[in-house]
PDB file of C-alpha atoms in Angstrom:
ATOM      1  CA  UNK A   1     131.477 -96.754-132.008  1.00 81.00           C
ATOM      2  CA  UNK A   2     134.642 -95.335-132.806  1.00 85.00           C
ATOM      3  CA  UNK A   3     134.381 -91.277-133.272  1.00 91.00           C
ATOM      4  CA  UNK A   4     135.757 -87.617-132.817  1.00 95.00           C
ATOM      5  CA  UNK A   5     134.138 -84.846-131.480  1.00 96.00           C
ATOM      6  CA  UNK A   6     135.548 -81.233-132.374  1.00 97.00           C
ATOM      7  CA  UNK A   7     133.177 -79.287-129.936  1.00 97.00           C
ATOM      8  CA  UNK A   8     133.284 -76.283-131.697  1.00 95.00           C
ATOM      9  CA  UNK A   9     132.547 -75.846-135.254  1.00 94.00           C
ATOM     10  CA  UNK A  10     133.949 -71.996-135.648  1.00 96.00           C
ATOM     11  CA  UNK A  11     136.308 -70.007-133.254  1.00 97.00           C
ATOM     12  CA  UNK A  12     137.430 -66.737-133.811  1.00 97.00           C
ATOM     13  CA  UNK A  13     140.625 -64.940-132.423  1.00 97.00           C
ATOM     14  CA  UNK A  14     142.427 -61.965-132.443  1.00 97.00           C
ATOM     15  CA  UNK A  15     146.253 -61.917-134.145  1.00 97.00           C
ATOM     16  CA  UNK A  16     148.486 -62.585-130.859  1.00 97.00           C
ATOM     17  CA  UNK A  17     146.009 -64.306-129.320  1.00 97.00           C
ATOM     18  CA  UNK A  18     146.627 -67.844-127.601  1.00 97.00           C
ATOM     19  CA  UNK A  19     144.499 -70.873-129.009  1.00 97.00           C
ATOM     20  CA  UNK A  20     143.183 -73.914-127.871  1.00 98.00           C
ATOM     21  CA  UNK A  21     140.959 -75.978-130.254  1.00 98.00           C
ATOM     22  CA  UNK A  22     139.496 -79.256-128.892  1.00 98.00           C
ATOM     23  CA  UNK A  23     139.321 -83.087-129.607  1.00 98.00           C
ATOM     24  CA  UNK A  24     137.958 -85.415-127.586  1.00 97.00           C
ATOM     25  CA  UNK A  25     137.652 -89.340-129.675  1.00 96.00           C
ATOM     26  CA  UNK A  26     136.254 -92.441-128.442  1.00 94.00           C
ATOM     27  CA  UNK A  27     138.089 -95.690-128.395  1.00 89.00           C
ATOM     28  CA  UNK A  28     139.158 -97.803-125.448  1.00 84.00           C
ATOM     29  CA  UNK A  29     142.647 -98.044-126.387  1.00 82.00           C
ATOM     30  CA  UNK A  30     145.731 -95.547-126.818  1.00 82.00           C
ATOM     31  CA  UNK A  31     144.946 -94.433-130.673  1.00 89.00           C
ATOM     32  CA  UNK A  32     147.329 -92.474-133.201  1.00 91.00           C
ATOM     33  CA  UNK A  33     146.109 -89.396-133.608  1.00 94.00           C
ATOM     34  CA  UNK A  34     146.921 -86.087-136.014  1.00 95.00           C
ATOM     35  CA  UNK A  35     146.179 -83.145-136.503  1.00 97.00           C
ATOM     36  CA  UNK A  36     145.784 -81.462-140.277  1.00 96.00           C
ATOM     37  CA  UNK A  37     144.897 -77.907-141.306  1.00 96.00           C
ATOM     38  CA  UNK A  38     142.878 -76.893-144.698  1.00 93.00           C
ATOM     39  CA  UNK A  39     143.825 -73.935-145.581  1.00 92.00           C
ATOM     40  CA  UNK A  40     141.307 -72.009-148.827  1.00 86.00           C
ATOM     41  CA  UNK A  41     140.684 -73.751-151.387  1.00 79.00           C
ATOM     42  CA  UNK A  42     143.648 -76.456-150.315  1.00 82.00           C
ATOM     43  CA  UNK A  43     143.775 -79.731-149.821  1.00 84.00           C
ATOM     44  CA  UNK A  44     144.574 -81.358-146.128  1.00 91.00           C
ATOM     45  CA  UNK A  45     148.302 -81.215-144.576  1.00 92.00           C
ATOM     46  CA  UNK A  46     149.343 -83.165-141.921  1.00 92.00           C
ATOM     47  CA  UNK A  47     150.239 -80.731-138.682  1.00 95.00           C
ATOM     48  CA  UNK A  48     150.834 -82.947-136.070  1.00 94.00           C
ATOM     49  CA  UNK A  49     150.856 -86.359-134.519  1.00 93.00           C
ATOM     50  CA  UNK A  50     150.728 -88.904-132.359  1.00 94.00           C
ATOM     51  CA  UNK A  51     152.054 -92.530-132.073  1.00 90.00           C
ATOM     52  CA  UNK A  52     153.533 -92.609-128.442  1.00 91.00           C
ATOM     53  CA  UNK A  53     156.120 -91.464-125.790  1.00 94.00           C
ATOM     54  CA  UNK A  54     155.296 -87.471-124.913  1.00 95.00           C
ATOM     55  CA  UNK A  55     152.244 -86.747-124.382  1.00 96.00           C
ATOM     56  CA  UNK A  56     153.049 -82.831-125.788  1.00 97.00           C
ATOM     57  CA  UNK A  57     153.981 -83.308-129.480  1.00 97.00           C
ATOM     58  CA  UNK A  58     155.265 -80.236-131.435  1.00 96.00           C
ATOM     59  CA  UNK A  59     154.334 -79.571-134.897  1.00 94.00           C
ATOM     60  CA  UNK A  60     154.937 -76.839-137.523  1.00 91.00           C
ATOM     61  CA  UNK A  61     154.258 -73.013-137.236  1.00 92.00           C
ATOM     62  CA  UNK A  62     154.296 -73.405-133.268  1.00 96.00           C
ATOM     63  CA  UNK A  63     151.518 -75.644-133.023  1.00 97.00           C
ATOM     64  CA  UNK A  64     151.548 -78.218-130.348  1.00 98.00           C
ATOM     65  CA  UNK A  65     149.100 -80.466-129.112  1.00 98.00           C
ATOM     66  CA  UNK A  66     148.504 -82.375-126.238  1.00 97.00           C
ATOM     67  CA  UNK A  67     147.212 -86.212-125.851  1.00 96.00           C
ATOM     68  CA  UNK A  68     145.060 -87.206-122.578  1.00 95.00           C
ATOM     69  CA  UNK A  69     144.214 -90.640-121.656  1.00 93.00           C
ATOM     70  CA  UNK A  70     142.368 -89.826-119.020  1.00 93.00           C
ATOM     71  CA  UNK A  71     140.062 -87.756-120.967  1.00 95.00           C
ATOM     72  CA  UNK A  72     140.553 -89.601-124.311  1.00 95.00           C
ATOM     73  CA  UNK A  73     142.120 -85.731-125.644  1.00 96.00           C
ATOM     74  CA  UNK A  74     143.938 -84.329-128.081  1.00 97.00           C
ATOM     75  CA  UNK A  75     143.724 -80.849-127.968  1.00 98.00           C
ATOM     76  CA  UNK A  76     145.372 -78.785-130.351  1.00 98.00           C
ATOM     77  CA  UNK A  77     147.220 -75.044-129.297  1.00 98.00           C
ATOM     78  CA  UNK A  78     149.167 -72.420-130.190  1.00 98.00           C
ATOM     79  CA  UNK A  79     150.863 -69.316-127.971  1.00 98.00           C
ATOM     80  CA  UNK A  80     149.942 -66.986-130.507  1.00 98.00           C
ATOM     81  CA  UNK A  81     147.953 -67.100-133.603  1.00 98.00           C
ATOM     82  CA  UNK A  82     149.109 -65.151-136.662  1.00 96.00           C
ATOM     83  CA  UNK A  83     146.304 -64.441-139.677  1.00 95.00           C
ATOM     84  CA  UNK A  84     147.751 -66.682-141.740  1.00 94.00           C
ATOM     85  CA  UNK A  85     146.524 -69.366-139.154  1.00 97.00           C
ATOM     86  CA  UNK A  86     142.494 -68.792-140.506  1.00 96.00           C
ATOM     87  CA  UNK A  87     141.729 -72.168-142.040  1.00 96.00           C
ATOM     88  CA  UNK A  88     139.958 -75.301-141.323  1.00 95.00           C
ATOM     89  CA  UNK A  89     141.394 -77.577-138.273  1.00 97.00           C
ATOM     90  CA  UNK A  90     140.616 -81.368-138.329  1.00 96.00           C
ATOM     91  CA  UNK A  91     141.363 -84.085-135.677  1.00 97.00           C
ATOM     92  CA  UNK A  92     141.562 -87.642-136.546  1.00 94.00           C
ATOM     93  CA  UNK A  93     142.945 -90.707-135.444  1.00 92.00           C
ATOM     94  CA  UNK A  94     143.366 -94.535-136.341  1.00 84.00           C
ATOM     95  CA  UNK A  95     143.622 -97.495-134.273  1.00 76.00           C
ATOM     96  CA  UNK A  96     146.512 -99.142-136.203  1.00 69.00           C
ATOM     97  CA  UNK A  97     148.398 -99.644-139.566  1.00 61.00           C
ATOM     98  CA  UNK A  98     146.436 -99.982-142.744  1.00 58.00           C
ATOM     99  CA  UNK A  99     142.687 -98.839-140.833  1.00 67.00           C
ATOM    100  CA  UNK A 100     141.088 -95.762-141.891  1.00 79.00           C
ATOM    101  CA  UNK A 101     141.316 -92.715-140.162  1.00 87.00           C
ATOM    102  CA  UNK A 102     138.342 -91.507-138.041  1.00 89.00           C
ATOM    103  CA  UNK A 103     137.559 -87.741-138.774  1.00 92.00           C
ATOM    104  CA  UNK A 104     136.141 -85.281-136.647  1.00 94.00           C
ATOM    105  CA  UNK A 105     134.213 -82.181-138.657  1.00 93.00           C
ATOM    106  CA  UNK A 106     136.492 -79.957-137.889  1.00 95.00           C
ATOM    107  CA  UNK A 107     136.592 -76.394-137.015  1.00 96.00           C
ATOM    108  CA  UNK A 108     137.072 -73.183-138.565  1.00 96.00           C
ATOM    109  CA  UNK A 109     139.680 -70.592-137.391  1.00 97.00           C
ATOM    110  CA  UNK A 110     139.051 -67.248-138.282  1.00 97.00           C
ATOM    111  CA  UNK A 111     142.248 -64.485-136.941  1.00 97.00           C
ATOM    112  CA  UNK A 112     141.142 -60.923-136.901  1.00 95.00           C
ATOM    113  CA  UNK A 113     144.415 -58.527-137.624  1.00 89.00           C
TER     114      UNK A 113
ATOM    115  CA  UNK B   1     158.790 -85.332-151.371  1.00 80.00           C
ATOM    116  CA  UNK B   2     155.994 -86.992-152.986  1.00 90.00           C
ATOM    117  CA  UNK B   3     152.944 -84.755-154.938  1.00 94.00           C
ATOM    118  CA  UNK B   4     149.583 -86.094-155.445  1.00 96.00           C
ATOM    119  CA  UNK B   5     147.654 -84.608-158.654  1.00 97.00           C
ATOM    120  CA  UNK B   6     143.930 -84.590-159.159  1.00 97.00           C
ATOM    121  CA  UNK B   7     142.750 -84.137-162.455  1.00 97.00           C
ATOM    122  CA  UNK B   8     140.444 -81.922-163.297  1.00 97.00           C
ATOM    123  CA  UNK B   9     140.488 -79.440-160.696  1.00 96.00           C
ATOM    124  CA  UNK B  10     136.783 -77.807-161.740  1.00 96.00           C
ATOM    125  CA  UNK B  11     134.576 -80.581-162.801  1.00 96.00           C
ATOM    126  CA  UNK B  12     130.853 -79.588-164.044  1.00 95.00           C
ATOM    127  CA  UNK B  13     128.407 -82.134-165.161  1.00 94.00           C
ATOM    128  CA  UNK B  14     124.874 -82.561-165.901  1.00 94.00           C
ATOM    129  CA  UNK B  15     122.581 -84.324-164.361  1.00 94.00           C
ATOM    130  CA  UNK B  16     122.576 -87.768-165.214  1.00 95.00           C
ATOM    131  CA  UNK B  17     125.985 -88.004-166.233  1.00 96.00           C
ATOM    132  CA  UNK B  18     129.060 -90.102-165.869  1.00 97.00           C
ATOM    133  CA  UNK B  19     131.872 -88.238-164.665  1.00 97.00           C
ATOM    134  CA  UNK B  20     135.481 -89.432-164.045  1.00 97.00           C
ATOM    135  CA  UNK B  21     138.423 -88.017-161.464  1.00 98.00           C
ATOM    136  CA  UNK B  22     142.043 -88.886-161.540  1.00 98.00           C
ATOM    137  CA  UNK B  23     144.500 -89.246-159.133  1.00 98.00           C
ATOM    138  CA  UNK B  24     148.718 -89.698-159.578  1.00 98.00           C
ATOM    139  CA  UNK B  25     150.642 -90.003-156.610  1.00 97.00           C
ATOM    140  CA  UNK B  26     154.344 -90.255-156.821  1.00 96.00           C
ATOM    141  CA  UNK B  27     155.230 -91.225-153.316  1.00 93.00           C
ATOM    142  CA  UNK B  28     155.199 -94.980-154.134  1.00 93.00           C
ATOM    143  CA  UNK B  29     152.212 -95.376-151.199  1.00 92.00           C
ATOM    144  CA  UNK B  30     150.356 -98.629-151.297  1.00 90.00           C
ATOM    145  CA  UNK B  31     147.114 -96.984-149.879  1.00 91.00           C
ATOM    146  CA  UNK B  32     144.902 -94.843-151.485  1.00 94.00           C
ATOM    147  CA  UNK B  33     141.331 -93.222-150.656  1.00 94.00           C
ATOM    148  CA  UNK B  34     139.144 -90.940-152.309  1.00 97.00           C
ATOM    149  CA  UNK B  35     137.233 -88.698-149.985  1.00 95.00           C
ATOM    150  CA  UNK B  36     134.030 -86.283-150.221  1.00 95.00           C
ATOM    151  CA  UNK B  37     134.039 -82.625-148.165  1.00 92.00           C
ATOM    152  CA  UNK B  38     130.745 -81.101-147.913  1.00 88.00           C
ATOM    153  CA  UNK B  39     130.685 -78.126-146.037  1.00 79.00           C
ATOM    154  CA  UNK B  40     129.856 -78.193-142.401  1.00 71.00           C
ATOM    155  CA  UNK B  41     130.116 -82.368-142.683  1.00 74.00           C
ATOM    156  CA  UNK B  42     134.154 -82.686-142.557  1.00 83.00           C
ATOM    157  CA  UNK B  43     135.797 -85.576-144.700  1.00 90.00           C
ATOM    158  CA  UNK B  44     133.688 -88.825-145.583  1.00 92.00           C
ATOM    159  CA  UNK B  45     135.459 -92.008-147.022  1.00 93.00           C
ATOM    160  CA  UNK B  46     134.139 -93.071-150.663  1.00 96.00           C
ATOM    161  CA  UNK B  47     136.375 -95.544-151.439  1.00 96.00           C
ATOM    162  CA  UNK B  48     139.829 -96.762-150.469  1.00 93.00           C
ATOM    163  CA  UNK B  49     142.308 -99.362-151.962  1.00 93.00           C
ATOM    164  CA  UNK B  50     145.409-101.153-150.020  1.00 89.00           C
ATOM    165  CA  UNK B  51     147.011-101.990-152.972  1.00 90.00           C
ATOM    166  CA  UNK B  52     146.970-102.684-156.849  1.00 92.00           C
ATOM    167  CA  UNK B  53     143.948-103.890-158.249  1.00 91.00           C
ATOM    168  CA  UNK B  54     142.174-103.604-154.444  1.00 93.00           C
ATOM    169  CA  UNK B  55     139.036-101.825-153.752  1.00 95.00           C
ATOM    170  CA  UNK B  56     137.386-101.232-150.317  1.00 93.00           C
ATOM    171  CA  UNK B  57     133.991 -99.496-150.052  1.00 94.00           C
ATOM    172  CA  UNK B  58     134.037 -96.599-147.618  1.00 92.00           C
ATOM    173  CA  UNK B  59     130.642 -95.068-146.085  1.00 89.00           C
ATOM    174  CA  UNK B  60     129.742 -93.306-148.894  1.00 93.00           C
ATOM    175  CA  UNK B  61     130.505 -95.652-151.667  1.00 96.00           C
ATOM    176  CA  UNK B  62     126.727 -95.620-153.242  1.00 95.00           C
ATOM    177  CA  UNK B  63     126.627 -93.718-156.577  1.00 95.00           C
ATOM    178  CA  UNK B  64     130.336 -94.582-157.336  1.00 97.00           C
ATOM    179  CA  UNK B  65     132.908 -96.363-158.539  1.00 97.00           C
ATOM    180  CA  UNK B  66     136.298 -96.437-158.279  1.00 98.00           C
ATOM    181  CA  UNK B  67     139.858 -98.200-159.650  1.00 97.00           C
ATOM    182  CA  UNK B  68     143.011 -99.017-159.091  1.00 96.00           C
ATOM    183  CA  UNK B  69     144.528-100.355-162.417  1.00 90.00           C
ATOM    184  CA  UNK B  70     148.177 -99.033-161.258  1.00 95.00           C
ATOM    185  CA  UNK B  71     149.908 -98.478-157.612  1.00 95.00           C
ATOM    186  CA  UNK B  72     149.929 -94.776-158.666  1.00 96.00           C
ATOM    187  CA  UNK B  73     146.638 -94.352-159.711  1.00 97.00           C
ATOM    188  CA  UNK B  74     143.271 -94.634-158.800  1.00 98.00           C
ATOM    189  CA  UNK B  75     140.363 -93.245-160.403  1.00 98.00           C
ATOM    190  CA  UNK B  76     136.586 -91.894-158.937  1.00 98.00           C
ATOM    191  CA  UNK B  77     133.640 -92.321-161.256  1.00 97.00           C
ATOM    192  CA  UNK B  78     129.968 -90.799-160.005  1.00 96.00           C
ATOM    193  CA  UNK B  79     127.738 -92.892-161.993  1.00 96.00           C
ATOM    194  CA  UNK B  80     125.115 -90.682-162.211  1.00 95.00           C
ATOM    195  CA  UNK B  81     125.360 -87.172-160.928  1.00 94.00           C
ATOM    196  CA  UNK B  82     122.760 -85.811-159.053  1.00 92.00           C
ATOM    197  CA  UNK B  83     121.507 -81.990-159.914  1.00 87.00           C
ATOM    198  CA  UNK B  84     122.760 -79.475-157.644  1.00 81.00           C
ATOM    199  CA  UNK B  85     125.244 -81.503-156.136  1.00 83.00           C
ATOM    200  CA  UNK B  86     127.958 -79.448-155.064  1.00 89.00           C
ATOM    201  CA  UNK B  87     131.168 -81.593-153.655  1.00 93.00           C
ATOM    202  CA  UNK B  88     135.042 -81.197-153.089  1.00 94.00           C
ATOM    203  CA  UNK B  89     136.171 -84.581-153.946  1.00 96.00           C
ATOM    204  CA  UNK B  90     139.924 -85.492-152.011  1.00 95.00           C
ATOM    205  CA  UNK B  91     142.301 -88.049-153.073  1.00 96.00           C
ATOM    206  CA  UNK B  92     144.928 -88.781-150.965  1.00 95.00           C
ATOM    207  CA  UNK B  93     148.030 -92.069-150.144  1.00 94.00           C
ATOM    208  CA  UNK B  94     149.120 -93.257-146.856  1.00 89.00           C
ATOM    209  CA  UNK B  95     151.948 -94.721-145.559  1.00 78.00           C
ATOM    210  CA  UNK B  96     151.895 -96.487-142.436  1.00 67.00           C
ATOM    211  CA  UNK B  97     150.255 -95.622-139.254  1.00 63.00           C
ATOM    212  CA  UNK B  98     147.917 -93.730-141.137  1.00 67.00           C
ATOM    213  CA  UNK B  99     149.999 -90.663-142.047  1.00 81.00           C
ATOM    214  CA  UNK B 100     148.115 -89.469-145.118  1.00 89.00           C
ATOM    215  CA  UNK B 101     148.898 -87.142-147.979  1.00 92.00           C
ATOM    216  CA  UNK B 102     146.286 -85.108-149.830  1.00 93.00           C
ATOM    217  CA  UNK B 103     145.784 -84.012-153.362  1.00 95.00           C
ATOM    218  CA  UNK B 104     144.213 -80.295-153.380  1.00 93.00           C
ATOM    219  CA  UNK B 105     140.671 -81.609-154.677  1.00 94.00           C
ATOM    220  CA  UNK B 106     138.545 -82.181-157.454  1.00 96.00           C
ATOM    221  CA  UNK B 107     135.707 -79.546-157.338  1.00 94.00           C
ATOM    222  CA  UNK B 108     132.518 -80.430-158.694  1.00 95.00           C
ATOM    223  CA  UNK B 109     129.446 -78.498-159.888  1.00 94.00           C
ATOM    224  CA  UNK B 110     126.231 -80.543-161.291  1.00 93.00           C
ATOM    225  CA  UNK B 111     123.538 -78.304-162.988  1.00 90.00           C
TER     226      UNK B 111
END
């Protein structure tokens, strides 16, 4: 069955800090895959993706993430975390136009000044 | 750029009762999905619809209805809410390749 596995339901970080939050999905073929944050009391905003080409895609506030066949990855990191970074991190992906995207449960940032 | 608005934004019912969120989206998307957060269990599909008039049942879809009466709209009903349920409902539009927009939530309180 198709699925996404965020290992690790809270991480915590000091300000300055680098970041690596993992994604691991399961599907036998090359997926699209994103990356939103939830921010309190917020809905979902897309911070990343995807499609093809490079596997390193950039996204905003110096996020980048990187996609692994091999491991069937997309981990999600950052040189240094600000505070303003605390929120809720959610990997998904879809196999294709007009299928439904495939959460993970995410995981919860918290950046101590 | 596009908005999507969820009406109410606080939603508190009894138990037993019919209860109805909105959703407007102005980025002229054809698909549309209303979603249910509880915490700790990430994002889980209700209902989605590809275009006017469309409904597809997510994996949640017992204990609600939904429609799509205009490309911009589609609506959530809980037919009968359950006491202490405690939800953040989602709406949210997609373009291709799955791209998808959010509204900032519906949050509901049964007592």
């Amino acid at each position: 069955a198709q699925s996404v596995t965020q290992p690790d339901a809270r991480v915590t970080v000091s300000e300055g800090a680098s970041l690596q939050l993992r994604c691991k999905y399961s599907y036998s073929g090359t997926p699209y895959l994103f990356w939103y944050v939830q921010y309190p009391r917020q809905g979902l905003q897309l911070l990343l993706k995807y499609y093809s080409g490079d596997p390193v895609v950039q996204g905003v506030n110096g996020f980048e993430a990187e996609f692994s066949k091999s491991n069937s990855s997309f981990h999600l990191r950052k040189a240094s975390v600000h505070w303003s970074d605390s929120a809720v991190y959610f990997c998904a992906f879809n196999v294709g136009d007009n299928s439904k995207l495939i959460w993970g449960l995410g995981t919860s940032l918290v950046v101590n000044p | 750029g596009g908005i999507i608005t969820q009406t109410p934004k606080f939603l508190i019912g009894q138990e037993g009762q019919k209860l109805t969120l909105k959703c407007q989206q102005n980025f002229n998307h054809d698909t549309m999905y209303w979603y249910r957060q509880d915490s700790g269990k990430g994002l889980r599909l209700i209902y989605y619809s590809i275009t006017e008039n469309d409904l597809q049942k997510g994996d949640l879809s017992e204990g609600y209805d939904a429609s799509r009466e205009k490309k911009s709209s589609f609506s959530l009903t809980v037919t009968s809410a359950q006491k202490n349920e405690m939800a953040v409902f989602l709406c949210a539009s997609s373009i291709d390749r799955g791209e998808v927009f959010f509204g900032k939530g519906t949050r509901l309180t049964v007592v």
